[in-house]
């Protein structure tokens, strides 16, 4: 297949998934609502003192964004599996790798991207100092993409199971840890006025590795799930 | 003997069952001898540590359990890869058997670590880089076990777990390294591993005994688990029925 054909395939899958998600509004809005609600629980749980909230804000925002992205991941292949679109994808002459890549990117466009854009607002609610806002947004932009790709492996493995949701969290959360460490650390450094580019660079490395390698695992996992 | 014929032999559950049956008594005897002997040696005959007193003696369980727990994960991932690439059923059985054993060893490592931490550091738990890494290893094992149990189809379960084990194995170095990095960011508390300093030979020798004993013990238990799995899967074949009911016929 020529390069332009591949590009066409990626764009076609991307468009289809983004359109489908936009038309079913809840798919992209639910993770956002979850993000806002859980962030609002923290001041209620630990107290409203601004300095204490400011200190905890980088960690809270990152953990909650991670959970919101995780919850959204379960639906990544679910609809296509239920109506057998996934089977057609596997049977078609088109290579699976670019289709999986496009599907995961589309999923990120509808979950990780809005989360990252919304994050400064929640940063304000949690008293995150203004110095940390840019680091928060950029680290979430890079980090949630990695989370989407890792989560897609788990979603592909569990899509054929009836009770996927909780299981997906169990198998995926340990793999999320490096992203969380570097993401929240970037925001913390920025708040303390330190250098945060190294952490972002590490997230960039994870981004590229996940982009290149995880579709291989996702393709293998989808074949197993559809075959059974 | 050519490589391919060796390969086919290892792919035959029947051959493996009979071959491992011969190994079992040796493994059982040697591992018990080394473990029991090493523990008695370490508990009764090694002098007490000048700093930690007698509490350091838990090292003779703690270190072997941690080392074997980590090695077991890599073995599981390699078995998973063999199963995915060459469709070797035996590898799938090995993989399935390792997960609960490895999880138990990881739990033992965490538990003995906590028991050791209380008198040495004054606390049961510290968010130290190594402890955190082992905790994450424990989570990875639990994920594999949960995934395996969720599938009704045995072949799909084996393949899915193989993919997850390989993804986990690729991630383990990244996780360890990022946890190290995370920990070095924090100012380390006034706690340090006294064990990191060179260990005296009189203390090391029993440790070597329990360490090799733990590897043999792991292999022994693994073979037992795999043998049960073989009997379960092949229960409708002639040779298993001969094997089990042979005496009564």
Coordinates of C-alpha atoms in Angstrom, one line a residue:
Chain A
X1 CA 0.0 0.0 0.0
X2 CA 1.3 3.5 -0.9
X3 CA 2.0 6.1 1.7
X4 CA -0.9 8.2 0.7
X5 CA -3.2 5.2 0.9
X6 CA -2.1 4.6 4.5
X7 CA -2.6 8.3 5.4
X8 CA -6.1 8.1 3.9
X9 CA -6.9 5.0 6.0
X10 CA -5.7 6.7 9.1
X11 CA -7.7 9.9 8.4
X12 CA -10.8 7.9 7.5
X13 CA -10.7 5.9 10.8
X14 CA -9.9 9.0 12.8
X15 CA -12.8 10.9 11.3
X16 CA -15.3 8.1 11.7
X17 CA -14.4 7.6 15.4
X18 CA -14.4 11.3 16.2
X19 CA -17.7 11.8 14.5
X20 CA -19.3 8.8 16.3
X21 CA -18.0 10.1 19.6
X22 CA -19.2 13.7 19.0
X23 CA -22.7 12.4 18.1
X24 CA -22.9 10.4 21.3
X25 CA -22.2 13.4 23.5
X26 CA -21.9 11.5 26.7
X27 CA -18.8 9.6 25.5
X28 CA -16.6 12.6 25.6
X29 CA -18.4 14.7 28.2
X30 CA -18.6 12.0 30.9
X31 CA -14.9 11.8 31.6
X32 CA -14.8 15.6 31.9
X33 CA -17.7 15.7 34.3
X34 CA -15.9 12.9 36.3
X35 CA -12.7 15.0 36.3
X36 CA -14.5 18.1 37.7
X37 CA -16.5 16.2 40.3
X38 CA -13.6 14.2 41.7
X39 CA -11.4 17.3 41.9
X40 CA -14.2 19.0 43.8
X41 CA -14.3 16.2 46.3
X42 CA -10.7 16.8 47.4
X43 CA -11.2 20.2 49.1
X44 CA -14.2 18.7 50.8
X45 CA -12.2 15.7 52.0
X46 CA -9.0 17.4 53.1
X47 CA -10.2 20.9 54.0
X48 CA -10.3 24.2 52.1
X49 CA -7.0 25.8 53.3
X50 CA -5.5 27.3 50.2
X51 CA -1.8 26.6 51.0
X52 CA -2.5 23.0 51.7
X53 CA -4.5 22.6 48.5
X54 CA -1.8 24.3 46.5
X55 CA 0.7 21.9 47.8
X56 CA -1.4 18.8 46.9
X57 CA -2.8 20.2 43.6
X58 CA -0.2 18.8 41.2
X59 CA -0.7 15.3 42.5
X60 CA -4.5 15.5 42.8
X61 CA -4.9 16.8 39.3
X62 CA -2.7 14.2 37.8
X63 CA -4.2 11.3 39.6
X64 CA -7.8 12.4 38.8
X65 CA -6.9 13.0 35.2
X66 CA -5.4 9.5 35.1
X67 CA -8.5 8.0 36.5
X68 CA -10.8 9.9 34.2
X69 CA -8.7 8.7 31.2
X70 CA -8.8 5.1 32.6
X71 CA -12.6 5.1 32.9
X72 CA -13.0 6.3 29.4
X73 CA -10.7 3.6 28.0
X74 CA -13.1 0.8 28.6
X75 CA -15.4 2.1 25.8
X76 CA -12.5 2.3 23.3
X77 CA -13.2 -1.0 21.4
X78 CA -16.5 -2.0 23.2
X79 CA -18.9 -0.5 20.6
X80 CA -17.0 -1.8 17.6
X81 CA -16.7 -5.2 19.3
X82 CA -20.4 -5.5 20.0
X83 CA -21.6 -4.7 16.5
X84 CA -18.7 -6.7 14.9
X85 CA -17.1 -3.8 13.3
X86 CA -13.9 -4.9 14.9
X87 CA -14.2 -8.3 13.2
X88 CA -14.5 -6.6 9.9
X89 CA -11.4 -4.5 10.7
X90 CA -9.5 -7.7 11.3
X91 CA -10.8 -9.4 8.2
X92 CA -10.3 -6.4 5.8
X93 CA -7.3 -6.1 3.5
X94 CA -6.2 -3.0 5.2
X95 CA -3.4 -3.4 7.7
X96 CA -4.5 -3.3 11.3
X97 CA -1.7 -1.3 12.8
X98 CA -2.7 2.1 11.3
X99 CA -6.3 1.5 12.1
X100 CA -5.5 0.8 15.7
X101 CA -3.3 3.8 15.8
X102 CA -6.0 6.0 14.4
X103 CA -8.7 4.6 16.7
X104 CA -6.5 5.3 19.8
X105 CA -5.6 8.8 18.7
X106 CA -9.3 9.5 18.0
X107 CA -10.0 8.3 21.5
X108 CA -7.4 10.6 22.9
X109 CA -8.8 13.5 20.9
X110 CA -12.1 13.0 22.6
X111 CA -10.9 12.3 26.2
X112 CA -7.3 13.3 26.9
X113 CA -7.3 16.5 24.8
X114 CA -10.4 18.0 26.5
X115 CA -9.1 17.0 29.9
X116 CA -5.8 18.8 29.2
X117 CA -7.6 21.9 28.0
X118 CA -9.9 22.0 31.0
X119 CA -7.1 21.3 33.5
X120 CA -6.1 24.9 34.2
X121 CA -9.6 25.7 35.3
X122 CA -9.5 22.9 37.8
X123 CA -6.0 24.1 38.7
X124 CA -7.5 27.4 39.7
X125 CA -10.2 25.7 41.8
X126 CA -7.4 23.7 43.6
X127 CA -5.3 26.9 44.1
X128 CA -2.5 25.7 41.8
X129 CA -0.1 28.6 41.5
X130 CA -0.1 30.2 38.0
X131 CA 3.5 29.2 37.5
X132 CA 2.4 25.6 37.2
X133 CA -0.4 26.0 34.7
X134 CA 1.6 25.6 31.5
X135 CA 3.5 22.6 32.9
X136 CA 0.2 21.1 33.9
X137 CA -1.3 21.5 30.4
X138 CA 1.7 20.3 28.5
X139 CA 2.4 17.4 30.7
X140 CA -1.2 16.3 30.5
X141 CA -1.2 16.7 26.7
X142 CA 1.7 14.4 26.4
X143 CA 0.9 12.1 29.3
X144 CA -2.8 11.4 28.5
X145 CA -1.7 10.2 25.0
X146 CA 0.6 7.7 26.6
X147 CA -2.2 6.7 29.0
X148 CA -4.6 6.2 26.1
X149 CA -2.1 3.9 24.3
X150 CA -1.4 1.8 27.4
X151 CA -5.0 1.7 28.3
X152 CA -5.9 0.6 24.8
X153 CA -3.8 -2.5 25.3
X154 CA -5.9 -3.3 28.4
X155 CA -9.1 -2.5 26.6
X156 CA -8.2 -4.7 23.7
X157 CA -7.4 -7.6 26.1
X158 CA -10.7 -7.3 28.0
X159 CA -13.1 -6.2 25.3
X160 CA -14.4 -9.8 24.8
X161 CA -15.2 -10.2 28.5
X162 CA -18.5 -9.3 30.0
X163 CA -17.1 -7.8 33.2
X164 CA -14.3 -5.7 31.7
X165 CA -14.4 -2.5 33.7
X166 CA -12.7 -3.2 37.0
X167 CA -10.4 -5.8 35.5
X168 CA -9.1 -3.3 33.0
X169 CA -8.1 -1.0 35.9
X170 CA -6.3 -3.8 37.7
X171 CA -4.2 -4.7 34.7
X172 CA -3.5 -1.2 33.4
X173 CA -2.9 0.9 36.6
X174 CA 0.6 -0.5 37.4
X175 CA 1.7 0.3 33.9
X176 CA 0.5 3.9 34.3
X177 CA 2.9 4.6 37.2
X178 CA 5.9 6.0 35.2
X179 CA 3.6 8.5 33.4
X180 CA 2.2 9.6 36.7
X181 CA 5.6 10.1 38.3
X182 CA 7.0 12.3 35.5
X183 CA 3.7 14.2 34.9
X184 CA 3.1 15.2 38.5
X185 CA 6.8 15.9 39.0
X186 CA 6.8 18.3 36.1
X187 CA 4.0 20.3 37.6
X188 CA 5.6 20.3 41.1
X189 CA 8.9 21.5 39.7
X190 CA 7.2 24.3 37.8
X191 CA 5.3 25.4 40.9
X192 CA 8.6 25.5 42.9
X193 CA 10.1 27.6 40.1
X194 CA 12.4 24.9 39.0
X195 CA 13.3 23.4 35.7
X196 CA 10.6 21.1 34.3
X197 CA 11.7 20.5 30.8
X198 CA 13.5 17.2 31.7
X199 CA 10.3 15.7 32.9
X200 CA 8.4 16.8 29.8
X201 CA 11.2 15.4 27.7
X202 CA 10.8 12.0 29.4
X203 CA 7.1 12.1 28.8
X204 CA 7.9 12.9 25.2
X205 CA 10.1 9.7 25.1
X206 CA 7.2 7.7 26.6
X207 CA 5.0 9.2 24.0
X208 CA 7.1 8.1 21.1
X209 CA 7.7 4.6 22.5
X210 CA 4.0 4.2 23.2
X211 CA 3.1 5.4 19.7
X212 CA 5.5 3.0 18.0
X213 CA 5.2 -0.1 20.1
X214 CA 1.8 -0.3 21.8
X215 CA -0.2 -0.7 18.6
X216 CA 1.7 -4.0 18.1
X217 CA 0.4 -5.3 21.5
X218 CA -3.1 -3.8 20.8
X219 CA -3.3 -5.6 17.4
X220 CA -2.3 -8.9 19.0
X221 CA -4.7 -8.4 21.9
X222 CA -7.6 -7.6 19.5
X223 CA -6.9 -10.8 17.5
X224 CA -7.1 -12.8 20.7
X225 CA -10.3 -11.1 21.8
X226 CA -12.1 -11.5 18.5
X227 CA -10.9 -15.1 18.0
X228 CA -12.2 -16.5 21.2
Chain B
X1 CA 20.1 -34.7 18.9
X2 CA 18.9 -31.9 16.7
X3 CA 17.3 -28.7 18.0
X4 CA 14.0 -29.4 16.5
X5 CA 13.6 -32.8 18.0
X6 CA 14.5 -31.3 21.4
X7 CA 11.9 -28.7 20.8
X8 CA 9.2 -31.3 19.9
X9 CA 10.0 -33.2 23.0
X10 CA 9.6 -30.2 25.2
X11 CA 6.3 -29.5 23.5
X12 CA 4.9 -32.9 24.5
X13 CA 3.1 -32.8 27.8
X14 CA 3.4 -36.5 28.2
X15 CA 7.2 -36.5 27.9
X16 CA 7.4 -33.5 30.2
X17 CA 5.2 -35.2 32.8
X18 CA 7.4 -38.3 32.9
X19 CA 10.7 -36.3 32.8
X20 CA 9.6 -33.9 35.5
X21 CA 8.5 -36.9 37.6
X22 CA 12.1 -38.1 37.8
X23 CA 13.3 -34.6 38.7
X24 CA 10.8 -34.1 41.6
X25 CA 12.5 -36.0 44.4
X26 CA 15.8 -34.4 43.7
X27 CA 14.4 -30.9 43.6
X28 CA 12.4 -31.5 46.7
X29 CA 15.3 -33.0 48.7
X30 CA 17.9 -30.4 47.6
X31 CA 15.6 -27.4 48.1
X32 CA 14.5 -28.5 51.5
X33 CA 18.0 -29.3 52.5
X34 CA 19.3 -25.9 51.4
X35 CA 16.4 -23.9 52.7
X36 CA 16.1 -25.7 56.1
X37 CA 19.9 -26.0 56.5
X38 CA 20.5 -22.4 55.4
X39 CA 17.9 -21.0 57.7
X40 CA 19.2 -23.0 60.7
X41 CA 22.7 -22.0 59.9
X42 CA 21.6 -18.4 59.6
X43 CA 19.5 -18.3 62.7
X44 CA 21.6 -20.3 65.1
X45 CA 25.3 -20.2 64.0
X46 CA 25.9 -16.8 62.3
X47 CA 27.0 -14.1 64.8
X48 CA 24.5 -11.2 65.4
X49 CA 24.9 -8.0 63.4
X50 CA 26.8 -5.3 65.4
X51 CA 24.2 -2.7 64.5
X52 CA 20.9 -4.6 63.9
X53 CA 21.4 -7.4 66.4
X54 CA 19.4 -10.5 65.7
X55 CA 16.7 -8.8 63.5
X56 CA 18.9 -8.9 60.4
X57 CA 18.4 -12.7 60.3
X58 CA 15.2 -12.3 58.4
X59 CA 17.5 -11.6 55.4
X60 CA 17.7 -15.4 54.9
X61 CA 14.0 -15.4 53.8
X62 CA 13.6 -11.8 52.6
X63 CA 16.3 -11.7 50.0
X64 CA 15.7 -15.1 48.4
X65 CA 12.0 -14.4 48.2
X66 CA 12.5 -11.0 46.5
X67 CA 15.1 -12.3 44.1
X68 CA 13.1 -15.3 43.0
X69 CA 9.9 -13.2 42.7
X70 CA 11.6 -10.9 40.2
X71 CA 13.2 -13.7 38.3
X72 CA 9.8 -15.5 38.2
X73 CA 8.1 -12.6 36.4
X74 CA 10.8 -12.6 33.6
X75 CA 10.4 -16.4 33.3
X76 CA 6.7 -15.9 33.0
X77 CA 7.1 -13.3 30.3
X78 CA 9.5 -15.5 28.4
X79 CA 7.2 -18.5 28.6
X80 CA 4.4 -16.2 27.4
X81 CA 6.5 -15.2 24.4
X82 CA 7.3 -18.8 23.6
X83 CA 3.6 -19.6 23.8
X84 CA 2.6 -16.8 21.4
X85 CA 5.4 -17.4 18.9
X86 CA 5.5 -21.2 18.7
X87 CA 2.1 -22.1 20.2
X88 CA 3.8 -24.4 22.7
X89 CA 1.1 -25.5 25.1
X90 CA 3.6 -26.4 27.8
X91 CA 4.7 -22.7 27.9
X92 CA 1.2 -21.6 28.5
X93 CA 0.9 -24.0 31.4
X94 CA 4.2 -22.8 32.9
X95 CA 3.0 -19.2 32.5
X96 CA -0.3 -19.9 34.3
X97 CA 1.5 -21.8 37.1
X98 CA 4.1 -19.0 37.7
X99 CA 1.6 -16.2 38.4
X100 CA 0.3 -17.4 41.8
X101 CA 3.7 -18.6 42.9
X102 CA 5.4 -15.4 42.0
X103 CA 2.6 -13.4 43.6
X104 CA 3.0 -15.4 46.8
X105 CA 6.8 -14.9 46.8
X106 CA 6.4 -11.1 46.2
X107 CA 3.9 -11.0 49.1
X108 CA 6.4 -12.9 51.3
X109 CA 9.1 -10.4 50.3
X110 CA 6.9 -7.4 51.2
X111 CA 5.8 -9.0 54.5
X112 CA 9.3 -10.0 55.6
X113 CA 10.4 -6.5 54.6
X114 CA 7.8 -4.9 56.8
X115 CA 8.7 -7.2 59.7
X116 CA 12.4 -6.3 59.2
X117 CA 11.6 -2.6 58.8
X118 CA 9.8 -2.3 62.2
X119 CA 12.9 -2.9 64.4
X120 CA 15.4 -1.5 62.0
X121 CA 13.7 1.7 60.8
X122 CA 11.1 1.9 63.4
X123 CA 8.2 1.7 60.9
X124 CA 6.4 -1.0 59.0
X125 CA 6.3 0.8 55.8
X126 CA 8.5 3.3 54.0
X127 CA 7.9 4.6 50.5
X128 CA 11.4 3.6 49.5
X129 CA 12.3 3.1 45.8
X130 CA 12.9 -0.7 46.2
X131 CA 9.8 -1.3 48.3
X132 CA 7.7 0.6 45.9
X133 CA 9.0 -1.3 43.0
X134 CA 8.3 -4.7 44.6
X135 CA 4.8 -3.5 45.5
X136 CA 4.3 -2.6 41.8
X137 CA 5.6 -6.1 40.9
X138 CA 3.0 -7.5 43.2
X139 CA 0.3 -5.5 41.4
X140 CA 1.5 -6.8 38.0
X141 CA 1.2 -10.3 39.2
X142 CA -2.3 -9.7 40.6
X143 CA -3.3 -8.2 37.2
X144 CA -2.1 -11.3 35.4
X145 CA -4.0 -13.6 37.8
X146 CA -7.2 -11.5 37.5
X147 CA -7.0 -11.5 33.7
X148 CA -6.5 -15.2 33.6
X149 CA -9.5 -15.9 35.8
X150 CA -11.8 -13.6 33.8
X151 CA -11.5 -15.7 30.6
X152 CA -13.7 -18.8 30.3
X153 CA -11.8 -20.0 27.2
X154 CA -8.4 -21.5 28.3
X155 CA -6.5 -20.8 25.1
X156 CA -7.7 -17.1 25.0
X157 CA -6.8 -16.7 28.6
X158 CA -3.3 -18.0 28.0
X159 CA -2.7 -15.8 25.0
X160 CA -4.1 -12.7 26.7
X161 CA -2.0 -13.3 29.7
X162 CA 1.1 -13.8 27.5
X163 CA 0.5 -10.4 25.9
X164 CA 0.1 -8.7 29.3
X165 CA 3.1 -10.4 30.7
X166 CA 5.3 -9.3 27.8
X167 CA 3.9 -5.7 28.0
X168 CA 4.7 -5.8 31.7
X169 CA 8.2 -7.2 31.1
X170 CA 8.9 -4.3 28.7
X171 CA 7.6 -1.9 31.3
X172 CA 9.4 -3.3 34.4
X173 CA 12.7 -1.6 33.6
X174 CA 10.9 1.7 32.9
X175 CA 8.9 1.3 36.1
X176 CA 12.0 0.5 38.2
X177 CA 13.9 3.3 36.7
X178 CA 11.2 5.9 37.2
X179 CA 10.6 4.8 40.8
X180 CA 14.3 5.2 41.5
X181 CA 14.2 8.6 39.9
X182 CA 11.1 9.5 41.8
X183 CA 12.7 8.5 45.1
X184 CA 15.9 10.3 44.5
X185 CA 13.9 13.5 44.0
X186 CA 12.7 13.3 47.6
X187 CA 15.3 14.0 50.2
X188 CA 15.9 10.5 51.5
X189 CA 15.0 10.2 55.2
X190 CA 17.6 9.3 57.7
X191 CA 17.0 5.7 56.7
X192 CA 19.5 3.7 54.7
X193 CA 20.0 0.1 53.9
X194 CA 22.8 -1.1 56.2
X195 CA 22.7 -4.2 54.0
X196 CA 24.1 -2.1 51.1
X197 CA 27.5 -2.1 52.7
X198 CA 29.5 -5.1 52.1
X199 CA 28.2 -8.2 53.8
X200 CA 30.5 -10.3 55.8
X201 CA 31.3 -13.8 54.4
X202 CA 30.0 -15.6 57.5
X203 CA 26.7 -14.0 56.8
X204 CA 26.8 -14.4 53.1
X205 CA 27.3 -18.2 52.9
X206 CA 24.0 -19.1 54.5
X207 CA 22.3 -16.5 52.3
X208 CA 23.8 -18.2 49.3
X209 CA 22.4 -21.5 50.6
X210 CA 18.8 -20.2 51.1
X211 CA 19.0 -18.2 47.8
X212 CA 19.8 -21.3 45.8
X213 CA 17.4 -23.3 47.9
X214 CA 14.6 -20.8 47.1
X215 CA 15.3 -21.1 43.3
X216 CA 15.1 -24.9 43.6
X217 CA 12.0 -24.6 45.7
X218 CA 10.4 -22.4 43.1
X219 CA 11.3 -24.9 40.4
X220 CA 9.9 -27.7 42.4
X221 CA 6.6 -26.0 43.1
X222 CA 6.4 -24.9 39.5
X223 CA 6.8 -28.4 38.3
X224 CA 4.1 -29.6 40.7
X225 CA 1.7 -26.9 39.4
X226 CA 2.5 -27.7 35.8
X227 CA 2.0 -31.4 36.3
X228 CA -1.4 -30.9 37.8
X229 CA -2.3 -28.7 34.8
X230 CA -1.1 -31.3 32.4
X231 CA -3.2 -34.0 34.0
X232 CA -6.2 -31.6 34.0
X233 CA -5.8 -30.8 30.3
X234 CA -5.0 -34.3 29.1
X235 CA -7.4 -36.1 31.3
X236 CA -9.2 -37.6 28.4
X237 CA -6.1 -39.1 26.9
X238 CA -5.1 -42.7 27.1
X239 CA -1.7 -42.1 28.8
X240 CA -3.2 -40.1 31.7
X241 CA -5.8 -42.7 32.3
X242 CA -3.1 -45.3 32.3
X243 CA -0.9 -43.2 34.6
X244 CA -3.7 -42.5 37.1
X245 CA -5.7 -45.7 37.0
X246 CA -2.8 -48.0 36.0
X247 CA -2.4 -49.5 39.5
X248 CA -6.1 -50.2 40.0
X249 CA -6.6 -51.8 36.7

